[in-house]
CSV table of C-alpha atoms in Angstrom, one decimal:
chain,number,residue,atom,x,y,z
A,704,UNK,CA,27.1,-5.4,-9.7
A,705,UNK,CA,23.4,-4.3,-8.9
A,706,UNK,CA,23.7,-4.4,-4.7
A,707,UNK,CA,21.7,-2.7,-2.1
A,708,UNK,CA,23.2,-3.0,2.1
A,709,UNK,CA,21.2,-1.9,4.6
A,710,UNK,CA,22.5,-0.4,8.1
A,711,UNK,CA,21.4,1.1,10.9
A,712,UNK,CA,19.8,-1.7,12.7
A,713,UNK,CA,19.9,-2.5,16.3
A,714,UNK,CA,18.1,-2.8,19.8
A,715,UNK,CA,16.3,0.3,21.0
A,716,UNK,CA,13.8,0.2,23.9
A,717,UNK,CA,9.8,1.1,23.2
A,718,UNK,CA,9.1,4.4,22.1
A,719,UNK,CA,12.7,5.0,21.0
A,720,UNK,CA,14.1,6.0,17.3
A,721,UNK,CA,16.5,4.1,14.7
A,722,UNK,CA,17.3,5.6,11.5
A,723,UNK,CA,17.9,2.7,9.0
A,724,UNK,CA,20.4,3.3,5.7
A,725,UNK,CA,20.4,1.6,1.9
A,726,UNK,CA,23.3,2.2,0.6
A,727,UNK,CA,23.1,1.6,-3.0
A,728,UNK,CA,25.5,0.6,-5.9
A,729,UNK,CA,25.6,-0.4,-9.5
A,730,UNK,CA,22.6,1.5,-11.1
A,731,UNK,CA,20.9,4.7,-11.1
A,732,UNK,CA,19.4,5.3,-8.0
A,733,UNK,CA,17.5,8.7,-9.1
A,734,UNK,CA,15.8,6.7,-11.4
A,735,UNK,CA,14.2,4.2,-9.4
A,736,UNK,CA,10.8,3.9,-6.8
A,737,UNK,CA,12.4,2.7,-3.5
A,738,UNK,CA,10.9,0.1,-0.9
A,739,UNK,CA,10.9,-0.6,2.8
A,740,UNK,CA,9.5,-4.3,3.7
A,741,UNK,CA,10.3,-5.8,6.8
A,742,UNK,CA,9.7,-9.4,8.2
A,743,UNK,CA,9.1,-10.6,11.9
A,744,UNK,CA,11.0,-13.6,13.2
A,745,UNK,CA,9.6,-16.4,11.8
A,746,UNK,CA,6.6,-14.4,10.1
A,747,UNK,CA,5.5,-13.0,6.5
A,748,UNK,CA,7.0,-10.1,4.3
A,749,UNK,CA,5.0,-6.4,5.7
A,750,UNK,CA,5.4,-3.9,2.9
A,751,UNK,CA,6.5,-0.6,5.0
A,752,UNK,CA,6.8,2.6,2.5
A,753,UNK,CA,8.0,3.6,-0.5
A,754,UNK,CA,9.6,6.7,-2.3
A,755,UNK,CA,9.4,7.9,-5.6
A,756,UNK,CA,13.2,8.6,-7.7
A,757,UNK,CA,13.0,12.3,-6.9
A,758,UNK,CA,11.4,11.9,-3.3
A,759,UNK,CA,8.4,14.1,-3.3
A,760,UNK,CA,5.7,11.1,-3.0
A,761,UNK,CA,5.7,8.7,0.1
A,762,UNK,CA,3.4,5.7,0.8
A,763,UNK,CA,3.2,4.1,3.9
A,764,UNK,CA,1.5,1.1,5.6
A,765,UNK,CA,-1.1,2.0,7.8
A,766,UNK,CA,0.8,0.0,11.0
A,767,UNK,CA,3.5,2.6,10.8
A,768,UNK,CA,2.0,6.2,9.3
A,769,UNK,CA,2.7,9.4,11.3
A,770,UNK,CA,5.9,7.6,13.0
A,771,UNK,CA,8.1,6.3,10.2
A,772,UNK,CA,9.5,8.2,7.7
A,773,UNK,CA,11.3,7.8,4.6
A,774,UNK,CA,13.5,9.7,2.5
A,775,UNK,CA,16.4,9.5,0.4
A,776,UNK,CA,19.5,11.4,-1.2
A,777,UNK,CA,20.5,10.8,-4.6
A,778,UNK,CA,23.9,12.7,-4.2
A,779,UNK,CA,25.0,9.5,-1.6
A,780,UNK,CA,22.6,6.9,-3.5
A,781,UNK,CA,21.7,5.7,-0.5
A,782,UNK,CA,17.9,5.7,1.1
A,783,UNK,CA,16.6,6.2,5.1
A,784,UNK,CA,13.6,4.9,6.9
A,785,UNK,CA,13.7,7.1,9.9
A,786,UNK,CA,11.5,5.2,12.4
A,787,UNK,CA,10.0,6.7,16.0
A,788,UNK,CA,8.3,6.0,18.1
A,789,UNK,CA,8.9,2.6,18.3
A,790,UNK,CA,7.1,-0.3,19.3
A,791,UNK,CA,7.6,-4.0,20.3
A,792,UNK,CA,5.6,-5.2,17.3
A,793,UNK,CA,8.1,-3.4,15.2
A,794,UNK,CA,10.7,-6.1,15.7
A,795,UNK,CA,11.6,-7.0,12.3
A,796,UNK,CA,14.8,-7.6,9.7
A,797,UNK,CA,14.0,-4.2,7.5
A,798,UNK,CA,15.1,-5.0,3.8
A,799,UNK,CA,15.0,-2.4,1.3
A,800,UNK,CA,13.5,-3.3,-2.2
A,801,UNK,CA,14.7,-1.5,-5.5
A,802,UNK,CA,10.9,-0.6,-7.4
A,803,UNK,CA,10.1,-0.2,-11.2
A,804,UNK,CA,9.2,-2.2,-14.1
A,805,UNK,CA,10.1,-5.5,-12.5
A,806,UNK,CA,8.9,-4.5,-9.3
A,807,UNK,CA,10.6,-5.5,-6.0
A,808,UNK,CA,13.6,-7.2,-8.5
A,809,UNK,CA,16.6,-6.2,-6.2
A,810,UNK,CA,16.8,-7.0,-2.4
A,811,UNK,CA,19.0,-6.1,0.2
A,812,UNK,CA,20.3,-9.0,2.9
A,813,UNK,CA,18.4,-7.4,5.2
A,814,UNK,CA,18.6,-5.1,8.9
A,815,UNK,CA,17.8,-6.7,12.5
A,816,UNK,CA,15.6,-3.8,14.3
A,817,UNK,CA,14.8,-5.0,18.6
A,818,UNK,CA,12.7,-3.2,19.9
A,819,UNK,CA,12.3,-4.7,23.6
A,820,UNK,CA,12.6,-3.2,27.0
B,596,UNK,CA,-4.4,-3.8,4.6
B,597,UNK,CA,-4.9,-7.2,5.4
B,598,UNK,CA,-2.4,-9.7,4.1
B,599,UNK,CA,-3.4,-11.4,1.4
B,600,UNK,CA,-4.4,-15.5,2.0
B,601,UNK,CA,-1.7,-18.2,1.1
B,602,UNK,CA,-2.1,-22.0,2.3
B,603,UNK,CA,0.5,-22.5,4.9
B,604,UNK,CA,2.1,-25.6,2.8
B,605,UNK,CA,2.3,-27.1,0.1
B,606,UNK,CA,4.0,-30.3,-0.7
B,607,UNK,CA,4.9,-32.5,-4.2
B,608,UNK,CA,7.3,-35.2,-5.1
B,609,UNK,CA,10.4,-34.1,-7.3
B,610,UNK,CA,9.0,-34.1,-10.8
B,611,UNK,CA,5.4,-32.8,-10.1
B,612,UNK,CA,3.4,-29.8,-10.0
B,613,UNK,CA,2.4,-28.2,-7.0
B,614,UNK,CA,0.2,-24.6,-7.3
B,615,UNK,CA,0.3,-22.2,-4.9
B,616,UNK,CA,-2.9,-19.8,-4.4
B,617,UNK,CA,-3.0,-16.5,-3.4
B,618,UNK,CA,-6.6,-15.0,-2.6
B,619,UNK,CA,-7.3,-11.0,-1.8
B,620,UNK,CA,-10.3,-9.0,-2.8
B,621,UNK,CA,-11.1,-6.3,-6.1
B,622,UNK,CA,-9.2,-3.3,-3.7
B,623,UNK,CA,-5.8,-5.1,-4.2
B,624,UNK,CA,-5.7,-8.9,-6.8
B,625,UNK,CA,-8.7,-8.1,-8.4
B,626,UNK,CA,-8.1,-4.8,-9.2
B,627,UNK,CA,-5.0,-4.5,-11.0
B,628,UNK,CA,-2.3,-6.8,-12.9
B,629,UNK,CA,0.4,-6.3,-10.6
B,630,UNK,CA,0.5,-10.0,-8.9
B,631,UNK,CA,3.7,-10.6,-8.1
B,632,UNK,CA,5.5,-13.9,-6.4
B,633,UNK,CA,8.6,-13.9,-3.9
B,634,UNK,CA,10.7,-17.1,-3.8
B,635,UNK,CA,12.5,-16.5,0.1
B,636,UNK,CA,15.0,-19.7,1.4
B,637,UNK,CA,15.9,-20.0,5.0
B,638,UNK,CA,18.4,-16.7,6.2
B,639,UNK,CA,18.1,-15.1,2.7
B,640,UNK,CA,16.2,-11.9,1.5
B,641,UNK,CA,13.4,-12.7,-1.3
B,642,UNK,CA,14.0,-13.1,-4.5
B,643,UNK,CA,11.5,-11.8,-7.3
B,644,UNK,CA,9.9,-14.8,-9.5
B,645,UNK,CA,7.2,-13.8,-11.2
B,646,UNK,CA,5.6,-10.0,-11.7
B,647,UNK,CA,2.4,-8.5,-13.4
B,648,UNK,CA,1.0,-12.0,-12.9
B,649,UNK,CA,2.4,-14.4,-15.6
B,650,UNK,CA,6.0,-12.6,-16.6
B,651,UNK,CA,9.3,-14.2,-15.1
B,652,UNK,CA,12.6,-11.8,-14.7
B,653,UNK,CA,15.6,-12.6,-16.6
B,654,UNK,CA,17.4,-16.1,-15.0
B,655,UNK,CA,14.2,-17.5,-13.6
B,656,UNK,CA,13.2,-20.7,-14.6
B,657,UNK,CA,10.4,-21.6,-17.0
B,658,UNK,CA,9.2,-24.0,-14.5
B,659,UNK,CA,7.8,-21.3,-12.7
B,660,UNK,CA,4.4,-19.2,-14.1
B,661,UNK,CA,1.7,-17.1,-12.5
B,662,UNK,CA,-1.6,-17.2,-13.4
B,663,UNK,CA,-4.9,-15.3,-12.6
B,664,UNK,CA,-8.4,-15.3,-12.0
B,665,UNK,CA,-10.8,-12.7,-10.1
B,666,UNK,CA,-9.5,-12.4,-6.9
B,667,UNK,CA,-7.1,-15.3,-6.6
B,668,UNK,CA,-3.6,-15.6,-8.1
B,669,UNK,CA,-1.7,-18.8,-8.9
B,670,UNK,CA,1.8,-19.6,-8.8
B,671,UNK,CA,2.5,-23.1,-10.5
B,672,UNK,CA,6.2,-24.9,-10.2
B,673,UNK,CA,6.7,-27.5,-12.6
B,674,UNK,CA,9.1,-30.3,-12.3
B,675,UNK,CA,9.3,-29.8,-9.0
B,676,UNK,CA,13.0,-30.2,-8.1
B,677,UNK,CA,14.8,-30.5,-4.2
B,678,UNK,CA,16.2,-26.3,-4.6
B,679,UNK,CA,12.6,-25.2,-5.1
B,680,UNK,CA,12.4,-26.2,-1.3
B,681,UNK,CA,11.4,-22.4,0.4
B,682,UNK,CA,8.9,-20.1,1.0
B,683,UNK,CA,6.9,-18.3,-1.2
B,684,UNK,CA,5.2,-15.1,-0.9
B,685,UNK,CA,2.7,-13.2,-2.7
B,686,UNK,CA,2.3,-9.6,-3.8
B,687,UNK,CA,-0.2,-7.0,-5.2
B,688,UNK,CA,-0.6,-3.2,-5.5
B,689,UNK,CA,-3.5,-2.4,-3.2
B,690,UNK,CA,-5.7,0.9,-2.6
B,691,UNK,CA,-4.2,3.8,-1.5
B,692,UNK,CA,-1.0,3.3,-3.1
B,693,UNK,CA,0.1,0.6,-1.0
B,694,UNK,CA,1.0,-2.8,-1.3
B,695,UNK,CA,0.3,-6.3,0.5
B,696,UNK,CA,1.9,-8.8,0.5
B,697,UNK,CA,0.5,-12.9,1.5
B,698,UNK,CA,0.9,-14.6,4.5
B,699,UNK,CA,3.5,-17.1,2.7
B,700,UNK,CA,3.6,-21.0,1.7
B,701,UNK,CA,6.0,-23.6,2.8
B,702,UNK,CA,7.1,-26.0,0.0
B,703,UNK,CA,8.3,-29.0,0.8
B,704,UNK,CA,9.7,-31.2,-1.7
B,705,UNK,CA,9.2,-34.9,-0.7
């Protein structure tokens, strides 16, 4: 079964760090662009970043460049979105997103990230 | 990056067919055939419906297709049923190797 779990997720006051996981199962991660999207409570899907399958080319949203960073290690099939820096408007669930033909086809259920002080 | 524009709601009696629009500019719907559509019900991650404008994945139903024109992408549901009940997002590839994604619809079936 295709299934991506996010981790990492919790309450952190401004200007602090989180380092979100995917852990990934069922097909082959190397192969695949990755996504960070996150959602504020009761607002819109915000595409974050993305990686490509060997990691050497990031893309990030403008609202979080030059503090988040994403990476991932196909050994552990599992992708990070290291975030610092943080900020109130950051509070989000953080799903990651599997890329590719079908793009966006596989979600994970999802991270809660507070960011309050 | 500014999201892209979706009517807030959108509303039909079981059986009809409601469309949903989804308007941006040439940088991001215009520009490419990447126009993709998010199903999302309450509590639950998205769920891909429609991508590069008018295909469906595997297991969607035919009830659902995506259109285009210019700036604007459609999402049409036909024979509106009581489970199509959610929100619905937008997506397109955008300059600068990003993406954007719209500022969502609420159906509600009647």
């Amino acid at each position: 079964e295709v299934q991506l779990v996010e981790s990492g997720g919790g309450s952190v006051q401004p200007g602090g760090s989180l380092r979100l996981s995917c852990s990934v199962s069922g097909f082959i991660f190397s192969s695949y662009w990755m996504h960070w999207v996150r959602q504020a409570p009761g607002e819109g899907l915000v595409w974050v970043s993305r990686l490509n399958p060997d990691g050497s080319t990031t893309n990030y949203a403008d609202s979080v460049k030059g503090r988040f960073t994403i990476s991932r290690d196909n050994a552990k099939n599992t992708l990070y979105l290291q975030m610092n820096s943080l900020r109130v408007e950051d509070t989000a669930v953080y799903y990651c997103a599997r890329g590719g033909l079908e793009p966006f086809d596989i979600w994970g259920h999802g991270t809660v990230v507070t960011v309050s002080s | 990056q500014s999201a892209l524009t979706q009517p807030a709601s959108v509303s039909g009696s079981p059986g009809q067919s409601i469309t949903i629009s989804c308007t941006g500019t040439s940088s991001d719907i215009g520009g490419y055939d990447f126009a993709a559509w998010f199903q999302q019900h309450p509590g639950k991650a998205p769920e891909l419906i429609i991508y590069e404008v008018t295909k469906r994945p595997s297991g969607v139903s035919n009830r659902f297709s995506g259109s285009k024109s210019g700036n604007t992408a459609s999402l049409t549901i036909s024979g509106l049923q009581a489970e199509d009940e959610a929100d619905y997002y937008c997506c397109s590839y955008a300059a600068s190797s990003t993406y954007v994604f719209g500022t969502g619809t609420k159906v509600t079936v009647l």
